[in-house]
Short mmCIF file of C-alpha atoms and ligand atoms in Angstrom, two decimals:
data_model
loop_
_atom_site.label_atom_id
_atom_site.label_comp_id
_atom_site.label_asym_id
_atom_site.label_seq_id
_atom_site.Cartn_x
_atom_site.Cartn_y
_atom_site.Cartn_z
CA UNK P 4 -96.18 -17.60 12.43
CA UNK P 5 -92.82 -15.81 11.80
CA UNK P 6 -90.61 -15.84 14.18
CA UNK P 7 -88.68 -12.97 15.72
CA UNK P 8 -85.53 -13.22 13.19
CA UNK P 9 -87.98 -12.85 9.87
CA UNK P 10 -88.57 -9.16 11.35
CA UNK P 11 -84.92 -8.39 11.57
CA UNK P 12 -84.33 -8.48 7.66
CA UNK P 13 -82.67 -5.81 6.39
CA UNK P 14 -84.49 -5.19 3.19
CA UNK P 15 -84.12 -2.12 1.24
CA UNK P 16 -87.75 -1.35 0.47
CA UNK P 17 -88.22 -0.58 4.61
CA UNK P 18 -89.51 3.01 5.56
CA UNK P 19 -91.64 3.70 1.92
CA UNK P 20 -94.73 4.96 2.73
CA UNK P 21 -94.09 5.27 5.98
CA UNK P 22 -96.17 7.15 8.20
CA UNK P 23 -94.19 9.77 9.78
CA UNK P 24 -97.03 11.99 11.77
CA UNK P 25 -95.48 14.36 14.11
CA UNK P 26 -92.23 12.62 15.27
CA UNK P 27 -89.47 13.05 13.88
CA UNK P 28 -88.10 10.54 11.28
CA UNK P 29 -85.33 9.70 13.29
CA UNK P 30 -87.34 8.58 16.13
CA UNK P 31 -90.10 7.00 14.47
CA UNK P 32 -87.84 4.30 13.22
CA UNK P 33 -86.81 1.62 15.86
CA UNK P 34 -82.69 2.08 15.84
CA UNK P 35 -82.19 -1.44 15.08
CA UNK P 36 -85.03 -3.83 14.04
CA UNK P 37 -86.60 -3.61 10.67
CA UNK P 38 -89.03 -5.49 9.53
CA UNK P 39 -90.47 -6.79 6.28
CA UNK P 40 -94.13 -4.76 4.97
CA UNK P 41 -97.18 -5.73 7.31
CA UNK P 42 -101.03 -5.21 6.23
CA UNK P 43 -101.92 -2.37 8.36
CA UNK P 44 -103.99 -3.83 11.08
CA UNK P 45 -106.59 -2.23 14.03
CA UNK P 46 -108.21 -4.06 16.72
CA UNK P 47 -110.24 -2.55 19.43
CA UNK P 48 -112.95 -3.82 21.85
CA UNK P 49 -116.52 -4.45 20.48
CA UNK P 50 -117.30 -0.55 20.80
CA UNK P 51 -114.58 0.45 18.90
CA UNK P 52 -115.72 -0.19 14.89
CA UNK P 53 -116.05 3.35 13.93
CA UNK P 54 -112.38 3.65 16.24
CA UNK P 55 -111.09 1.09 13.89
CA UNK P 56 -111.99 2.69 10.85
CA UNK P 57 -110.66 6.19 11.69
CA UNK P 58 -107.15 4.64 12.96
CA UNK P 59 -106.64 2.83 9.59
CA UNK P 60 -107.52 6.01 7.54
CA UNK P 61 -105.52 8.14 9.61
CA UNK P 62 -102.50 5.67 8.72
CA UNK P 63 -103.16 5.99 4.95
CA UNK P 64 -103.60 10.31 5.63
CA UNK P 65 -99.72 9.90 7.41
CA UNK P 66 -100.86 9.68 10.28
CA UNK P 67 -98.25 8.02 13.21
CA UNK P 68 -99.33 4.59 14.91
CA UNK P 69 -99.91 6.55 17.91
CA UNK P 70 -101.80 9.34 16.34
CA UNK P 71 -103.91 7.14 14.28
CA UNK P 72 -105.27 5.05 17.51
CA UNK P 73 -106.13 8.48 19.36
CA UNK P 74 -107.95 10.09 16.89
CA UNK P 75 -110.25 6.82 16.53
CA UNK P 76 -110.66 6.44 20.47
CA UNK P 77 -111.51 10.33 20.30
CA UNK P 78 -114.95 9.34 18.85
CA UNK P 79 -115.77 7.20 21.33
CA UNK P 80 -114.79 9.92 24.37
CA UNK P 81 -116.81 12.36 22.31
CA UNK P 82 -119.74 10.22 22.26
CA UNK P 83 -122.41 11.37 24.86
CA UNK P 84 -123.97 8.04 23.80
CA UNK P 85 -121.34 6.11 25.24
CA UNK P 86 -122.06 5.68 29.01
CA UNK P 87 -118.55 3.99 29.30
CA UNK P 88 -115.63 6.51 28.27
CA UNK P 89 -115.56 10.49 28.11
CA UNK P 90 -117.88 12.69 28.04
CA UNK P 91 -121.84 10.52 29.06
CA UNK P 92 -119.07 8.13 31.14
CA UNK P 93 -121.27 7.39 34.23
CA UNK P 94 -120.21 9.15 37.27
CA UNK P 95 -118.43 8.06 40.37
CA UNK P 96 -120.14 7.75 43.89
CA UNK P 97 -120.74 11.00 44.35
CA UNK P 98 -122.18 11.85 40.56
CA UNK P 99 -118.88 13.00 39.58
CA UNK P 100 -116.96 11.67 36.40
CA UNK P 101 -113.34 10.46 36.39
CA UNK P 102 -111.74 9.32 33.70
CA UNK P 103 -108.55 7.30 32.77
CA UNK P 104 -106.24 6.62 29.99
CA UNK P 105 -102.98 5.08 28.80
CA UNK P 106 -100.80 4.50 25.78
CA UNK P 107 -97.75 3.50 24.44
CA UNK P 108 -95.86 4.34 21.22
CA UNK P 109 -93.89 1.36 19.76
CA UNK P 110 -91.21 3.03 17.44
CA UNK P 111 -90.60 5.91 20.29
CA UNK P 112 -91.06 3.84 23.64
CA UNK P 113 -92.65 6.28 24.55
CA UNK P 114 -95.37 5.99 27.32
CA UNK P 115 -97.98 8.60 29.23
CA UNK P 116 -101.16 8.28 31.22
CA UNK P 117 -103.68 9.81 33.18
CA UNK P 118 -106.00 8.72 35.75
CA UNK P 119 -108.87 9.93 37.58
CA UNK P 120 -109.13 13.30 35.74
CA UNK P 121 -112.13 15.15 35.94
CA UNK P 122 -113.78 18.17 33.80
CA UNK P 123 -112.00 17.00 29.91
CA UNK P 124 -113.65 15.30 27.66
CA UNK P 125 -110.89 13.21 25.10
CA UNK P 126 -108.60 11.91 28.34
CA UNK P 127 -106.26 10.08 25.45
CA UNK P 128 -105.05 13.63 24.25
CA UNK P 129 -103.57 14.22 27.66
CA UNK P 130 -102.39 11.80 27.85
CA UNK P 131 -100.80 11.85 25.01
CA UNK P 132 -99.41 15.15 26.17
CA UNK P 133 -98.02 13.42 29.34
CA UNK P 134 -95.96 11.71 26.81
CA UNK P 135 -94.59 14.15 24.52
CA UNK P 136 -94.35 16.85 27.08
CA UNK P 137 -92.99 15.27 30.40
CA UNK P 138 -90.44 13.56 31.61
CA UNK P 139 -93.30 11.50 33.68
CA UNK P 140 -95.52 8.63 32.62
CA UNK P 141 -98.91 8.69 35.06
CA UNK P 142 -100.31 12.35 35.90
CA UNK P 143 -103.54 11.60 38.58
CA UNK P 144 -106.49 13.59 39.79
CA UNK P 145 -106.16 17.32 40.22
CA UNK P 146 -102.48 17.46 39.52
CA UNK P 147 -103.56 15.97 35.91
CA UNK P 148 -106.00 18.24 35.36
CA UNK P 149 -104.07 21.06 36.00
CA UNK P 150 -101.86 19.93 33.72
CA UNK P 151 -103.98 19.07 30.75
CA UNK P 152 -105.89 23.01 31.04
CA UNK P 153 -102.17 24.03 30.73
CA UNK P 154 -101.48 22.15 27.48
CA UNK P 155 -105.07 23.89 26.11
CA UNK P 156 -107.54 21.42 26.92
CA UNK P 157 -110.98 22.88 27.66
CA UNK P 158 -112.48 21.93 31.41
CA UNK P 159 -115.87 21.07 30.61
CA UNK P 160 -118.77 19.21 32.79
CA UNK P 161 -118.53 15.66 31.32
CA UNK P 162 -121.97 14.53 32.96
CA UNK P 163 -125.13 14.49 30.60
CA UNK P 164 -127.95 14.52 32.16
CA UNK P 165 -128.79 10.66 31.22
CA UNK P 166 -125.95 9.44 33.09
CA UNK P 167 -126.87 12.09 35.82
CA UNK P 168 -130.27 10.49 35.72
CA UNK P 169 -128.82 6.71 36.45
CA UNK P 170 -126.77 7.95 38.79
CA UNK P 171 -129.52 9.10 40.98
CA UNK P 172 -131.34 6.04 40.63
CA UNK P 173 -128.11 3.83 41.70
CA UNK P 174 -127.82 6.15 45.25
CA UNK P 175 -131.78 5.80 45.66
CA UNK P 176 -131.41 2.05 45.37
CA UNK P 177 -128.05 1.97 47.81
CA UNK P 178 -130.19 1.08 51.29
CA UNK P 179 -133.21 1.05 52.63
CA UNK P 180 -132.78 3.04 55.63
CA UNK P 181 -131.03 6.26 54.11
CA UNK P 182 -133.30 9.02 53.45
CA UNK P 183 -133.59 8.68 49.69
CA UNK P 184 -136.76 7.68 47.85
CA UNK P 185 -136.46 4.66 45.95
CA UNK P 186 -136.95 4.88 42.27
CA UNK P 187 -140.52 2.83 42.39
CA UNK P 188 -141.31 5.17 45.34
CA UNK P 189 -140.55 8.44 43.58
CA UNK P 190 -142.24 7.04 40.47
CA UNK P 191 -145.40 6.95 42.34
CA UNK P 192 -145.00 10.63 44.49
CA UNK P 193 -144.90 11.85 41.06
CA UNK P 194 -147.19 9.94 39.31
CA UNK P 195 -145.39 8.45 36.86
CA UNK P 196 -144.91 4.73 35.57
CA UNK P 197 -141.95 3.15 37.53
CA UNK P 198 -139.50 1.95 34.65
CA UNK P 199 -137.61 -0.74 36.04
CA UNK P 200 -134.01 -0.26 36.18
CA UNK P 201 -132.11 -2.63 32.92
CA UNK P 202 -131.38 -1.81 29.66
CA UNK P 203 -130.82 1.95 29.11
CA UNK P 204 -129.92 1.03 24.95
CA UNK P 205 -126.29 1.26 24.99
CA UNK P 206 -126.01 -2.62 26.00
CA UNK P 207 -124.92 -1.62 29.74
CA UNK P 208 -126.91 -3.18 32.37
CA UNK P 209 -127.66 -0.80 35.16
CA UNK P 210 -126.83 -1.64 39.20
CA UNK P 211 -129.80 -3.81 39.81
CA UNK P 212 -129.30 -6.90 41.47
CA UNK P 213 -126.04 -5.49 42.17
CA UNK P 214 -124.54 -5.21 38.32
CA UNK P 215 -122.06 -2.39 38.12
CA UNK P 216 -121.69 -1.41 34.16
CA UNK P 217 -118.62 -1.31 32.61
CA UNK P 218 -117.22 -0.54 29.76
CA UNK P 219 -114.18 0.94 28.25
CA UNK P 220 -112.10 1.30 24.81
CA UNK P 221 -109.00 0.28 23.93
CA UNK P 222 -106.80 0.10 20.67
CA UNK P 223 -104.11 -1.40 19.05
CA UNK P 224 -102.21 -0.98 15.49
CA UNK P 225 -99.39 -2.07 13.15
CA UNK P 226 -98.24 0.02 10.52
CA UNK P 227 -97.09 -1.29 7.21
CA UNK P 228 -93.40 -1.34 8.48
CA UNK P 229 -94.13 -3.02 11.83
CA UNK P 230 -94.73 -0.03 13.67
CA UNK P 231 -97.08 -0.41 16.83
CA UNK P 232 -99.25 1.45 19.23
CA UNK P 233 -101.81 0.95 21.96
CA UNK P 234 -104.35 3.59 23.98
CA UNK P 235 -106.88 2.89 26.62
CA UNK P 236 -109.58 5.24 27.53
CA UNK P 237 -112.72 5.04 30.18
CA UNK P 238 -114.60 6.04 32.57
CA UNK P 239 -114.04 2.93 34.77
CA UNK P 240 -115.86 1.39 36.54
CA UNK P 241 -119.32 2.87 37.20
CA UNK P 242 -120.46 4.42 40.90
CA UNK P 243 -116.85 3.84 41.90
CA UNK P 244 -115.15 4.81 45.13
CA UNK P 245 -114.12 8.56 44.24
CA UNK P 246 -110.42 7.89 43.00
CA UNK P 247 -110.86 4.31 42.50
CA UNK P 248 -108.05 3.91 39.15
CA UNK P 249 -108.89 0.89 37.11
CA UNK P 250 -106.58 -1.18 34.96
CA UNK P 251 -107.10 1.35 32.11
CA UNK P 252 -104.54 3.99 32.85
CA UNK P 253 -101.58 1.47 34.31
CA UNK P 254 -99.38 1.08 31.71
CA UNK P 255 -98.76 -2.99 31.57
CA UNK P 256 -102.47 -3.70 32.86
CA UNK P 257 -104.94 -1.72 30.44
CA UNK P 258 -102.48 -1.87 27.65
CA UNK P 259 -98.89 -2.79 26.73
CA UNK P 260 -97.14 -2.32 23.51
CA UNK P 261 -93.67 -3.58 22.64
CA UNK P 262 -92.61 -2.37 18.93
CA UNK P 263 -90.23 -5.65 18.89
CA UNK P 264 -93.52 -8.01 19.83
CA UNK P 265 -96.77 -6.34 19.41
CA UNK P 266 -99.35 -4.46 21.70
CA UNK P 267 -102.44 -5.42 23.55
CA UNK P 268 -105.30 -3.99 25.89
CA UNK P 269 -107.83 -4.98 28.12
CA UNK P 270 -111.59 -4.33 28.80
CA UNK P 271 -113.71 -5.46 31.86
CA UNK P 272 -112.92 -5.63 35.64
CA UNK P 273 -109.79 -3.39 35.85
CA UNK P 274 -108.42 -5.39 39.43
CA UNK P 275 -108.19 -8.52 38.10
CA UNK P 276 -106.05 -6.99 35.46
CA UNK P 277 -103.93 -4.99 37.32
CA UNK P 278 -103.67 -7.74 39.79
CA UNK P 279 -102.03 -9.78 36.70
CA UNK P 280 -100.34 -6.99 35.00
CA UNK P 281 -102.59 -8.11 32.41
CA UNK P 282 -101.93 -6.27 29.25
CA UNK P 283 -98.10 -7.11 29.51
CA UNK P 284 -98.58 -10.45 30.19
CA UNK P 285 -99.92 -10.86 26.40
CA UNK P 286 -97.52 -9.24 25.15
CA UNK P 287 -95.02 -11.88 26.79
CA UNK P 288 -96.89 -14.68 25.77
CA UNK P 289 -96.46 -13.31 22.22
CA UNK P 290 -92.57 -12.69 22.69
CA UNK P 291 -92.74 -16.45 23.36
CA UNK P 292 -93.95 -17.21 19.91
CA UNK P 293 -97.84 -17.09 20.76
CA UNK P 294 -100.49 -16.40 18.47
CA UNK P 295 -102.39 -12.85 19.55
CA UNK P 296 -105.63 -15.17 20.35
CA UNK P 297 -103.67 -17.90 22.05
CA UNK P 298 -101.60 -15.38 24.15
CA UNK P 299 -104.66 -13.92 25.46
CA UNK P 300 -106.82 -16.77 26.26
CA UNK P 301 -103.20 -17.63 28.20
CA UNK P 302 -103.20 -15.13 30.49
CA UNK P 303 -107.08 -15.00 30.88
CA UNK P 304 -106.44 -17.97 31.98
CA UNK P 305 -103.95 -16.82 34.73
CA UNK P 306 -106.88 -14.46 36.15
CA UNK P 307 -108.96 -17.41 36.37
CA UNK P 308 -106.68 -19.03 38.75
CA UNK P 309 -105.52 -16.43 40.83
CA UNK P 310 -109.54 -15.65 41.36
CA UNK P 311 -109.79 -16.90 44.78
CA UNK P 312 -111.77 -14.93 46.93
CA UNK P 313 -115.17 -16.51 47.66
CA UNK P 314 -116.99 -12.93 46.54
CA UNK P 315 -115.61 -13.32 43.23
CA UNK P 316 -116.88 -16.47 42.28
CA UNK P 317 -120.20 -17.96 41.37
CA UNK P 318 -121.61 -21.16 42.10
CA UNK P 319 -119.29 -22.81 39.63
CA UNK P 320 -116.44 -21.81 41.07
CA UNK P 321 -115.58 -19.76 38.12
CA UNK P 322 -115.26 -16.09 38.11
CA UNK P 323 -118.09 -13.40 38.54
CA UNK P 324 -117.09 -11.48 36.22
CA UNK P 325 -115.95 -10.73 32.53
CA UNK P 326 -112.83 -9.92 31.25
CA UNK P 327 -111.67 -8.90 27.28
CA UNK P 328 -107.83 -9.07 25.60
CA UNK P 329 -106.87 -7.66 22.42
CA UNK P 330 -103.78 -8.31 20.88
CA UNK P 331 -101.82 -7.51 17.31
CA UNK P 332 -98.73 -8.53 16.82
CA UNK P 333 -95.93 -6.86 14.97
CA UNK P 334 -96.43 -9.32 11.77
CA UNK P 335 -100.08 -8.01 11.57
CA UNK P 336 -101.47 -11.25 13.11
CA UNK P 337 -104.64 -10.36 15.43
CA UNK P 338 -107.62 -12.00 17.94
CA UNK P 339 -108.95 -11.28 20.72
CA UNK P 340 -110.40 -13.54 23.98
CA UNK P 341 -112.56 -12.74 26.89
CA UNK P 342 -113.55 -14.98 29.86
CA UNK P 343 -117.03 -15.90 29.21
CA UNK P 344 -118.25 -16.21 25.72
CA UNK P 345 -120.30 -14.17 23.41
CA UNK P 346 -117.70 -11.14 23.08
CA UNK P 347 -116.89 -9.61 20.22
CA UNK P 348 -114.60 -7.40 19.18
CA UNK P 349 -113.30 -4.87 16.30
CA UNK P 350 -110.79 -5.34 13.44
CA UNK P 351 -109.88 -3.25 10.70
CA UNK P 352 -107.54 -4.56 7.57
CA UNK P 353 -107.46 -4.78 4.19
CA UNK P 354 -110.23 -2.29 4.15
CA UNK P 355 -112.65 -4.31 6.17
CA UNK P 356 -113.91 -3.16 9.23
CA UNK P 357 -116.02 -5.43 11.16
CA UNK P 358 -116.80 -7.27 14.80
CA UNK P 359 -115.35 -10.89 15.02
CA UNK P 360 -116.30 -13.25 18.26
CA UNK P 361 -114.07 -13.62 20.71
CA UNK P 362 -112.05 -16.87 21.74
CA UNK P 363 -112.93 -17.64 25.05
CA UNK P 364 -111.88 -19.97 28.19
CA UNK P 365 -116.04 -20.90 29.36
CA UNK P 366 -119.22 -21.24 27.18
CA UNK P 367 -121.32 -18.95 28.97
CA UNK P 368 -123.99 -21.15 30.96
N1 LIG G 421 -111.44 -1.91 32.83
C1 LIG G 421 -112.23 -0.80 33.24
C2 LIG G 421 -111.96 -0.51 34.69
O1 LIG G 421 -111.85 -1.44 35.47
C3 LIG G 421 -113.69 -0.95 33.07
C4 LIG G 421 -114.16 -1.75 31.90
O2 LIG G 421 -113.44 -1.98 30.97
O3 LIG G 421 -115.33 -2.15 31.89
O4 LIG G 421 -111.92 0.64 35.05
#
């Protein structure tokens, strides 16, 4: 791998076909670290091929690092068949959705968020607006919202009637001795065939047995000069305590991008992220001369040990639960880890798009 003093050539071919996008040229180039020409390169989590795609055309149309991640992310938020971010996110406790979202733009430093914002669909654009438009870097709940119909974004009702549907069934299923029906009870006052709660097709387990889906995007880039970016977008956690903000809209947890290093986000159980300051953990771990894959099997690796609690381990001793990195780093090197094994996740470069397995610290049992 290079090291940190092959990026600070000064060679004269630096800036051509650059990608300017909407920022001005004088702030899209970092004021004093140029690099040598990188392949552009995309990674996002496993959900994110189509994302991939988009972001690396977007580049080639002049797109900016940070525009180019967005607009791919966009088609995931848009996606009522995506039970995990946007619009079809499953709701919190009380059948309400709340979204959150992060990013960072390399050249700029630039940083905005937004979490637990109800009623708009592409949470990444306001947040994105956070960022060009305040002097702020986390807008939250109504005070986010209010913001975002200010900047022109359309408050919509984000909850299809699918994730509606699962909704009910998780609150009919929370205790026997509310006044609910459960779902094999209502199946027979109506008549109809109880379908047992499991896979509703988008690869998200629903909350039997006491599985809370998941699921979440994020996305990182390098430009051909070395240029990065990073976004994060969800609707958390499923059937969360209303206001309950995950790891994806805390800048350093659900993604981190430093345009001297590289950038990485996370997917999967947002406290043990936050907990770790995940995101910014790989990106130190790369600093140090780590691979992208290496640095975030390392910090995986720290949430493994600081999982202590009893609750949050199985019989194994080993965590209950998943958790994804993705990394690129500013030479265009890429990977990504997660916990347990059998995760994949996306890559565009060289005009490939395509899933890759994920490193991993345990063979799933
Ligand atoms: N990290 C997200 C959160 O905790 C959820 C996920 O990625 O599955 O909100």
């Amino acid at each position: 791998m290079a090291t940190r003093r092959d990026f600070i050539k000064t060679t004269a071919g630096v800036g051509a076909g650059a990608a300017l996008g909407a920022f001005p040229r004088s702030l899209e180039g970092a004021p004093n670290v140029i690099v040598r020409r990188v392949t552009p390169t995309c990674v996002a989590s496993g959900n994110g091929l189509a994302a991939v795609s988009r972001a690396i055309e977007e580049l080639a149309g002049g797109a900016s690092t940070i525009e180019a991640v967005v607009r791919g992310v966009n088609l995931v938020e848009e996606d009522p068949n995506d039970s995990s971010v946007g619009y079809g996110g499953l709701p919190n406790a009380d059948g309400v959705v709340q979204l959150d979202s992060s990013l960072m733009h390399g050249p700029t430093r630039g940083a905005g968020a937004v979490a637990a914002i109800e009623g708009i669909k592409r949470p990444s654009l306001v947040a994105l607006d956070v960022m060009r438009y305040t002097d702020h870097h986390l807008l939250v709940g109504e005070g986010a919202q209010r913001f975002a119909k200010s900047m022109g974004h359309p408050i919509e009702d984000l909850l299809t009637e699918s994730a509606r549907q699962r909704w009910i069934e998780w609150r009919a299923r929370l205790s026997d001795s509310d006044d609910y029906l459960t779902p094999a009870e209502s199946a027979e006052r109506i008549g109809q065939p109880y379908r047992r709660p499991g896979d509703f097709g988008d690869g998200l387990l629903d909350s039997h047995d006491g599985y809370r889906p998941q699921g979440t995007i994020n996305c990182d880039i390098v430009d051909v000069n070395g240029d990065l970016s990073s976004v994060t977008t969800t609707s958390g956690l499923a059937y969360k305590i209303p206001g309950r903000v995950g790891d994806s809209p805390i800048i350093g947890a659900g993604q981190f991008c430093d345009n001297d290093v590289g950038a990485a986000g996370s997917t999967g159980r947002g406290e043990a992220v936050i907990k770790t300051c995940g995101s910014h953990t790989v990106v130190e771990y790369m600093r140090q001369g780590m691979h992208p894959k290496d640095a975030c099997l390392e910090a995986l690796r720290r949430i493994v040990h600081v999982t202590v609690e009893e609750r949050l381990l199985g019989e194994d001793g080993r965590p209950s639960f998943n958790v994804n990195y993705y990394a690129v780093n500013k030479n265009g090197e890429y990977g990504g880890a997660a916990i347990y094994s059998g995760a994949r996740f996306a890559v565009s470069v060289d005009g490939d798009s395509r899933l890759e397995d994920s490193a991993y610290v345990f063979q799933r049992a």
